[in-house]
Amino acid sequence: MRREVGVAVIGTGFMGKAHALAYRAVPYAFPDAAQPRLVAVADINEAAARGAQAQFGFERATRDWRTLLDDPAIQAISITTPCSLHKEMALAAIAAGKHVHCEKPIAPSAADALAMMEAAQAAGVVTQTGYNYIKNPLLELARSMIAAGELGDITSFRGVHAEDYMADPEIPYNWRVDPENGAGALAEIGNHIIGLSRFLLGPIVEVNAQLETVNRTRPVAPGAQARRDVHVDDIARMIVKFGRGCSGSIEANWAATGRKMQLEFEVFGTRGALVFSQERLNELHYYRVGDDARTSGFTRIEAGPAHPPYSNFTVAGGHQLGFNDLKTMEMAGFLNAIESGTPAHANFHEAWEIQRVVDAAIRSSIEMRRVTI
Amino acid sequence: MRREVGVAVIGTGFMGKAHALAYRAVPYAFPDAAQPRLVAVADINEAAARGAQAQFGFERATRDWRTLLDDPAIQAISITTPCSLHKEMALAAIAAGKHVHCEKPIAPSAADALAMMEAAQAAGVVTQTGYNYIKNPLLELARSMIAAGELGDITSFRGVHAEDYMADPEIPYNWRVDPENGAGALAEIGNHIIGLSRFLLGPIVEVNAQLETVNRTRPVAPGAQARRDVHVDDIARMIVKFGRGCSGSIEANWAATGRKMQLEFEVFGTRGALVFSQERLNELHYYRVGDDARTSGFTRIEAGPAHPPYSNFTVAGGHQLGFNDLKTMEMAGFLNAIESGTPAHANFHEAWEIQRVVDAAIRSSIEMRRVTI
Amino acid sequence: MRREVGVAVIGTGFMGKAHALAYRAVPYAFPDAAQPRLVAVADINEAAARGAQAQFGFERATRDWRTLLDDPAIQAISITTPCSLHKEMALAAIAAGKHVHCEKPIAPSAADALAMMEAAQAAGVVTQTGYNYIKNPLLELARSMIAAGELGDITSFRGVHAEDYMADPEIPYNWRVDPENGAGALAEIGNHIIGLSRFLLGPIVEVNAQLETVNRTRPVAPGAQARRDVHVDDIARMIVKFGRGCSGSIEANWAATGRKMQLEFEVFGTRGALVFSQERLNELHYYRVGDDARTSGFTRIEAGPAHPPYSNFTVAGGHQLGFNDLKTMEMAGFLNAIESGTPAHANFHEAWEIQRVVDAAIRSSIEMRRVTI
Amino acid sequence: MRREVGVAVIGTGFMGKAHALAYRAVPYAFPDAAQPRLVAVADINEAAARGAQAQFGFERATRDWRTLLDDPAIQAISITTPCSLHKEMALAAIAAGKHVHCEKPIAPSAADALAMMEAAQAAGVVTQTGYNYIKNPLLELARSMIAAGELGDITSFRGVHAEDYMADPEIPYNWRVDPENGAGALAEIGNHIIGLSRFLLGPIVEVNAQLETVNRTRPVAPGAQARRDVHVDDIARMIVKFGRGCSGSIEANWAATGRKMQLEFEVFGTRGALVFSQERLNELHYYRVGDDARTSGFTRIEAGPAHPPYSNFTVAGGHQLGFNDLKTMEMAGFLNAIESGTPAHANFHEAWEIQRVVDAAIRSSIEMRRVTI
């Protein structure tokens, strides 16, 4: 019989809802996985907590996340609050013996991430961080092709995560630009492309970065005349070295006018290349050295049954996965890891490694030099 | 308080599972919609029924779909069996006062569809047929732009639904090529592009069609030497006239090597044009007459919050919907129609109109003439 | 030593200039080909003739094309005037023993085309018609792959030539819509896609067509109130059978808002498929059956040195050919055929076959039946 | 009457032929421009010189480029030899009062480029360097939109020039990797993307670069066992600041497996964005802030008559330009500048500025610090 895992979610915003939605979808897409029991949802805004309870069928709602800690029905806690709150919540949850899923960025600093990771290791709990995009079956294909040497020796990586949701200088000062939550675009979406590069190629060991604040002031409130200085980056540009030996470039940019989800990469090897953009998440482009010159080129691979766990969602090729399906895969992996006592991915160790790159990039930018990690 | 609608699903194949998955997702994506209670699942294969019960949490499973008819907890029945079984099941469900969702094609013939439609009208039950692709928010945008005259007078439509799942001549003879289920590619996927053309432009009133069987024999069983003649079409090509005055072409092809989901159209008007392919279901391309010649062209619209109900699935643009999300929208619409007593879309009336086009196309092909509908 | 071929061009419009430009480019792109000597240019508008003489360096200009006929320095004549004038000019040129390149459509009717072809055959002169797009090295690749069986048995063809240069109903009545020049969009651009289908798959033997006039009246002059009825098609839709056994559909549409050069096709076979659009003329997309399911898909082939005569224009891949380069290839082929005494392609025989399809389509549309060719 | 400019070309390789081809095309595409008279071609390989003479119709051929210097029929000299020879040839030509077109990179070092620029200025001759891609009418559109403020304040630039022609480690050691010709990929194709960024946004004033040699040895000759160390870069990655205030990233990579012409950029501004790739040189993608959210997105602009001098090549939209057409535009501009006595673009001053970026990038990479230019 399938084990049930009691779960709670802290936070009811974009990611809080995405977690709840994904937990709800796990039983149907992954009937053989451990199954979530939605015990509780917490939000400092009590109405929001009750709204999420009603929408997603949590057994209870609370405005005090601390009440989750001693609830024996809860084995796992999803933390989806702003980054500045992650450490306190995660440490408390770990101390209470809970498994923890914490959204990215895991913490405003690598030091905090390390503390969280070490606490979790000491407590023996399962951890996961929300690098949902890497759950894409086509990216698992990419990772496995690279690992199997199908691209030969990797010679170069080029990664970008660019969106435009902070491009408008009249967006008021908010938690996204509060340094308490870490860097700006670098922390928020740079995290994804750094994490994706790590997923494909392994850890980064050196970074040469320049961070830039394009919108240097923002209104203190919507429509306000008064403005407040912004101290976090809108754009981060990095030249990086991977431990495996190759180098690459990475850009994070949340002021990229017109771009809604330009999370993309190109990876080149001696025997092939892969090109991907989250703008078309059901496609991966593959070039193979040695094909007949008449007919060689980049092949557009469409996600399908050859790419597990695609078929858990729809048995026929061409039907396409959506963002929420990726999140469902992620949560199923978390629950399975809890059940089996094996590590989930990306876990706090991996998140800490990613955060070390973020920290090193900040230091590199300030000190105007390459920083070894 | 939200009304609950007791539902049952007949069939546990691709579409049976898609219905169950979608019913399960409705409460979370559409918390304000009427909510499904998954009462029962039926499959002639009892193990399959029990498997679906376990996976999706139906209250009971049965190998006899007739036991659903007098179950007062069931208000609505999803019929996802092969087409040849639709009429008997739908008429029985309607006679029992159930609302009916029946997968497409609704019936092997327009006469059967008409009987189903008339029975439903007489009984006053809500009906729906599974034209799930038209639930795409970008296609609702397309429809509304056309209706509002943003493209001017429509001058031409070009539609295709091509896949390759029946391209291999060694796929054994199966229910898909059994004429009891109606025509072949025309019925199975032609239905979708005919339905999509109707959704955008209204009914077709004349058809000039040629059906073709490319794979004229198939093995009687996997790997068998013996072969059986195939009498349904692999490809249907049509020239059509719409009641609104414009004309177009439509192709259905399930032997289109390499194509996994080429459900696509181009619609041209005097003031603009739209181009869409289900291969990239989160994109719609729009050309507007009168823009500055220097910078005019087709604009790639990405699905986002400006396209309801996109935000019911994810609040941020660029995150993308998947196939199952479309199905969830469809089932939410069905449940809401039941609750409000208003028609769902596409309903049996619309499905009958589509089936009339299918029938007319077959007749046109046989009689080698244009057929008025 | 390379033989020189004295050439004359009749007409100085779009195509007249394209011929002159191409003749001028031949020596440099095809130094081993027979070389043109630009003897004369003729245009009823003498100033236009003189302008072209000056621009392209013809030895003389004339307003009377008949003066070309007895000029012994001229071995070949390019006819680029409106279609209604082709027959008279071509027959006169042939009678004078000149080799003839005549722009498409070769004639307003197949009967005229036949007369022209027979006269040329009797006179033993080389002929060519301006199906320039088929000179694309990637289309030669497509043709050769089909001929070599690399796509297996061809099961379906879908072809379109759609542009929007006649979409605006306020474009005045002009020679393009004068029935003396043959049908409308069908004759003018349908010719290209019919010719392309022939190039790839061989002759069409049956057609089922519907022609449609969308803009039924046009101003008699720019800005005029008075309007004149239009009797030629804006859109032609065809279902066709090829002599080789497969079927397909073809559309010609010069009212396709937003489209500038949608000359495209998809051809499906049992072992592969090819997809092409002139909108991206340096790309051909190829799907091969039997590739590893994990990594199969359509491969985007980019024109390069593996595709002769690409390297005659630029030795490095990725640099791309333009329209005028295609025309240069065409004229080089014409000159070489003259030198070697072998047929050029497409020649009048092929153009006549294409025109027979046009005629059959018109008859099919009027008589509302399938027409055998 | 149009002035004639006597020209000579040194070198008969890829670029030598491209120059000759372009000179030959100028009269027909730009009849109102100054016209070239192809006086002489020089190549140290006499057979090559004679071959080019025959192919392109130069009046004479020589193996000694110095004989061009005192030929009064020659007003302008195209230098298309390897970079290490540029300075000597250019200075001699300038000293002889010739106008000089020199292929890029203009010189192995900025110091050499400066000497060449200063000599030209002192002599009052017209200069040009072969940044042919920027002649694309769509890039002129991009430049003018940026200049006119249509994108608002520019916030970010991302540029790449990646190809794979040096990816194979078995390509023998050759002039491309000889440091006498300057850096490797940075000098050869980095030049193009640096030049393009300059064309669009103005000069770069700071660079933070890392150069990398991926293929550290190469065979001394085709198939040889013996290998020779390579000291130039295969990949150069840069973070740059522009004098106008914005920043960006630039990559040059000639080991990018599968890429044939990935010369591309994205430029983001507060009011819009532009995206371009030379892989589809007839398309430019434009996003405009403020458009209706329902229908906004990147618009694919196709090159056409609205983008001069497109119509000099073909009067109808959608027909597409090729690489040689860009080169023709470049040479026409050179000849016109000579005739009018105005600067050509890109001239030696601009080439020197670009070369300063190259030099600064090399220094930055070696010294591991940001370098101000």
mmCIF file with all atom_site columns, N, CA and C in Angstrom, chain B residues 320-344:
data_model
loop_
_atom_site.group_PDB
_atom_site.id
_atom_site.type_symbol
_atom_site.label_atom_id
_atom_site.label_alt_id
_atom_site.label_comp_id
_atom_site.label_asym_id
_atom_site.label_entity_id
_atom_site.label_seq_id
_atom_site.pdbx_PDB_ins_code
_atom_site.Cartn_x
_atom_site.Cartn_y
_atom_site.Cartn_z
_atom_site.occupancy
_atom_site.B_iso_or_equiv
_atom_site.pdbx_formal_charge
_atom_site.auth_seq_id
_atom_site.auth_comp_id
_atom_site.auth_asym_id
_atom_site.auth_atom_id
_atom_site.pdbx_PDB_model_num
ATOM 1  N N  . GLN B 1 320 ? 3.159   28.793 -19.434 1.00 0.00 ? 320 GLN B N  1
ATOM 2  C CA . GLN B 1 320 ? 2.620   27.831 -20.402 1.00 0.00 ? 320 GLN B CA 1
ATOM 3  C C  . GLN B 1 320 ? 1.657   26.795 -19.816 1.00 0.00 ? 320 GLN B C  1
ATOM 4  N N  . LEU B 1 321 ? 0.630   26.615 -20.609 1.00 0.00 ? 321 LEU B N  1
ATOM 5  C CA . LEU B 1 321 ? -0.383  25.591 -20.330 1.00 0.00 ? 321 LEU B CA 1
ATOM 6  C C  . LEU B 1 321 ? -0.015  24.307 -21.065 1.00 0.00 ? 321 LEU B C  1
ATOM 7  N N  . GLY B 1 322 ? -0.507  23.180 -20.546 1.00 0.00 ? 322 GLY B N  1
ATOM 8  C CA . GLY B 1 322 ? -0.325  21.899 -21.214 1.00 0.00 ? 322 GLY B CA 1
ATOM 9  C C  . GLY B 1 322 ? -1.669  21.325 -21.630 1.00 0.00 ? 322 GLY B C  1
ATOM 10 N N  . PHE B 1 323 ? -1.606  20.191 -22.277 1.00 0.00 ? 323 PHE B N  1
ATOM 11 C CA . PHE B 1 323 ? -2.832  19.583 -22.771 1.00 0.00 ? 323 PHE B CA 1
ATOM 12 C C  . PHE B 1 323 ? -3.845  19.327 -21.659 1.00 0.00 ? 323 PHE B C  1
ATOM 13 N N  . ASN B 1 324 ? -3.370  18.815 -20.529 1.00 0.00 ? 324 ASN B N  1
ATOM 14 C CA . ASN B 1 324 ? -4.323  18.486 -19.470 1.00 0.00 ? 324 ASN B CA 1
ATOM 15 C C  . ASN B 1 324 ? -5.029  19.715 -18.919 1.00 0.00 ? 324 ASN B C  1
ATOM 16 N N  . ASP B 1 325 ? -4.368  20.850 -18.988 1.00 0.00 ? 325 ASP B N  1
ATOM 17 C CA . ASP B 1 325 ? -5.019  22.081 -18.555 1.00 0.00 ? 325 ASP B CA 1
ATOM 18 C C  . ASP B 1 325 ? -6.204  22.412 -19.459 1.00 0.00 ? 325 ASP B C  1
ATOM 19 N N  . LEU B 1 326 ? -6.046  22.162 -20.753 1.00 0.00 ? 326 LEU B N  1
ATOM 20 C CA . LEU B 1 326 ? -7.160  22.405 -21.677 1.00 0.00 ? 326 LEU B CA 1
ATOM 21 C C  . LEU B 1 326 ? -8.346  21.522 -21.308 1.00 0.00 ? 326 LEU B C  1
ATOM 22 N N  . LYS B 1 327 ? -8.028  20.285 -20.982 1.00 0.00 ? 327 LYS B N  1
ATOM 23 C CA . LYS B 1 327 ? -9.102  19.351 -20.626 1.00 0.00 ? 327 LYS B CA 1
ATOM 24 C C  . LYS B 1 327 ? -9.776  19.782 -19.321 1.00 0.00 ? 327 LYS B C  1
ATOM 25 N N  . THR B 1 328 ? -8.997  20.328 -18.408 1.00 0.00 ? 328 THR B N  1
ATOM 26 C CA . THR B 1 328 ? -9.578  20.821 -17.151 1.00 0.00 ? 328 THR B CA 1
ATOM 27 C C  . THR B 1 328 ? -10.545 21.969 -17.416 1.00 0.00 ? 328 THR B C  1
ATOM 28 N N  . MET B 1 329 ? -10.148 22.862 -18.322 1.00 0.00 ? 329 MET B N  1
ATOM 29 C CA . MET B 1 329 ? -11.052 23.959 -18.690 1.00 0.00 ? 329 MET B CA 1
ATOM 30 C C  . MET B 1 329 ? -12.353 23.404 -19.254 1.00 0.00 ? 329 MET B C  1
ATOM 31 N N  . GLU B 1 330 ? -12.216 22.384 -20.067 1.00 0.00 ? 330 GLU B N  1
ATOM 32 C CA . GLU B 1 330 ? -13.396 21.797 -20.693 1.00 0.00 ? 330 GLU B CA 1
ATOM 33 C C  . GLU B 1 330 ? -14.346 21.226 -19.646 1.00 0.00 ? 330 GLU B C  1
ATOM 34 N N  . MET B 1 331 ? -13.798 20.461 -18.712 1.00 0.00 ? 331 MET B N  1
ATOM 35 C CA . MET B 1 331 ? -14.665 19.819 -17.728 1.00 0.00 ? 331 MET B CA 1
ATOM 36 C C  . MET B 1 331 ? -15.262 20.849 -16.778 1.00 0.00 ? 331 MET B C  1
ATOM 37 N N  . ALA B 1 332 ? -14.501 21.902 -16.462 1.00 0.00 ? 332 ALA B N  1
ATOM 38 C CA . ALA B 1 332 ? -15.061 22.968 -15.629 1.00 0.00 ? 332 ALA B CA 1
ATOM 39 C C  . ALA B 1 332 ? -16.249 23.616 -16.333 1.00 0.00 ? 332 ALA B C  1
ATOM 40 N N  . GLY B 1 333 ? -16.126 23.798 -17.623 1.00 0.00 ? 333 GLY B N  1
ATOM 41 C CA . GLY B 1 333 ? -17.237 24.372 -18.385 1.00 0.00 ? 333 GLY B CA 1
ATOM 42 C C  . GLY B 1 333 ? -18.453 23.471 -18.370 1.00 0.00 ? 333 GLY B C  1
ATOM 43 N N  . PHE B 1 334 ? -18.203 22.198 -18.470 1.00 0.00 ? 334 PHE B N  1
ATOM 44 C CA . PHE B 1 334 ? -19.306 21.226 -18.430 1.00 0.00 ? 334 PHE B CA 1
ATOM 45 C C  . PHE B 1 334 ? -20.020 21.298 -17.083 1.00 0.00 ? 334 PHE B C  1
ATOM 46 N N  . LEU B 1 335 ? -19.254 21.285 -16.018 1.00 0.00 ? 335 LEU B N  1
ATOM 47 C CA . LEU B 1 335 ? -19.849 21.316 -14.671 1.00 0.00 ? 335 LEU B CA 1
ATOM 48 C C  . LEU B 1 335 ? -20.590 22.625 -14.426 1.00 0.00 ? 335 LEU B C  1
ATOM 49 N N  . ASN B 1 336 ? -20.009 23.714 -14.878 1.00 0.00 ? 336 ASN B N  1
ATOM 50 C CA . ASN B 1 336 ? -20.685 25.006 -14.707 1.00 0.00 ? 336 ASN B CA 1
ATOM 51 C C  . ASN B 1 336 ? -21.984 25.070 -15.480 1.00 0.00 ? 336 ASN B C  1
ATOM 52 N N  . ALA B 1 337 ? -21.965 24.474 -16.669 1.00 0.00 ? 337 ALA B N  1
ATOM 53 C CA . ALA B 1 337 ? -23.194 24.477 -17.467 1.00 0.00 ? 337 ALA B CA 1
ATOM 54 C C  . ALA B 1 337 ? -24.280 23.665 -16.745 1.00 0.00 ? 337 ALA B C  1
ATOM 55 N N  . ILE B 1 338 ? -23.890 22.578 -16.158 1.00 0.00 ? 338 ILE B N  1
ATOM 56 C CA . ILE B 1 338 ? -24.854 21.766 -15.410 1.00 0.00 ? 338 ILE B CA 1
ATOM 57 C C  . ILE B 1 338 ? -25.416 22.574 -14.252 1.00 0.00 ? 338 ILE B C  1
ATOM 58 N N  . GLU B 1 339 ? -24.540 23.261 -13.552 1.00 0.00 ? 339 GLU B N  1
ATOM 59 C CA . GLU B 1 339 ? -24.981 24.026 -12.389 1.00 0.00 ? 339 GLU B CA 1
ATOM 60 C C  . GLU B 1 339 ? -25.919 25.158 -12.789 1.00 0.00 ? 339 GLU B C  1
ATOM 61 N N  . SER B 1 340 ? -25.564 25.821 -13.891 1.00 0.00 ? 340 SER B N  1
ATOM 62 C CA . SER B 1 340 ? -26.327 27.011 -14.265 1.00 0.00 ? 340 SER B CA 1
ATOM 63 C C  . SER B 1 340 ? -27.470 26.700 -15.212 1.00 0.00 ? 340 SER B C  1
ATOM 64 N N  . GLY B 1 341 ? -27.521 25.482 -15.715 1.00 0.00 ? 341 GLY B N  1
ATOM 65 C CA . GLY B 1 341 ? -28.596 25.134 -16.639 1.00 0.00 ? 341 GLY B CA 1
ATOM 66 C C  . GLY B 1 341 ? -28.450 25.792 -17.993 1.00 0.00 ? 341 GLY B C  1
ATOM 67 N N  . THR B 1 342 ? -27.245 26.199 -18.330 1.00 0.00 ? 342 THR B N  1
ATOM 68 C CA . THR B 1 342 ? -27.006 26.804 -19.638 1.00 0.00 ? 342 THR B CA 1
ATOM 69 C C  . THR B 1 342 ? -26.262 25.795 -20.509 1.00 0.00 ? 342 THR B C  1
ATOM 70 N N  . PRO B 1 343 ? -26.237 26.009 -21.808 1.00 0.00 ? 343 PRO B N  1
ATOM 71 C CA . PRO B 1 343 ? -25.551 25.048 -22.682 1.00 0.00 ? 343 PRO B CA 1
ATOM 72 C C  . PRO B 1 343 ? -24.036 25.044 -22.447 1.00 0.00 ? 343 PRO B C  1
ATOM 73 N N  . ALA B 1 344 ? -23.456 23.878 -22.525 1.00 0.00 ? 344 ALA B N  1
ATOM 74 C CA . ALA B 1 344 ? -21.999 23.767 -22.575 1.00 0.00 ? 344 ALA B CA 1
ATOM 75 C C  . ALA B 1 344 ? -21.566 23.881 -24.038 1.00 0.00 ? 344 ALA B C  1
#
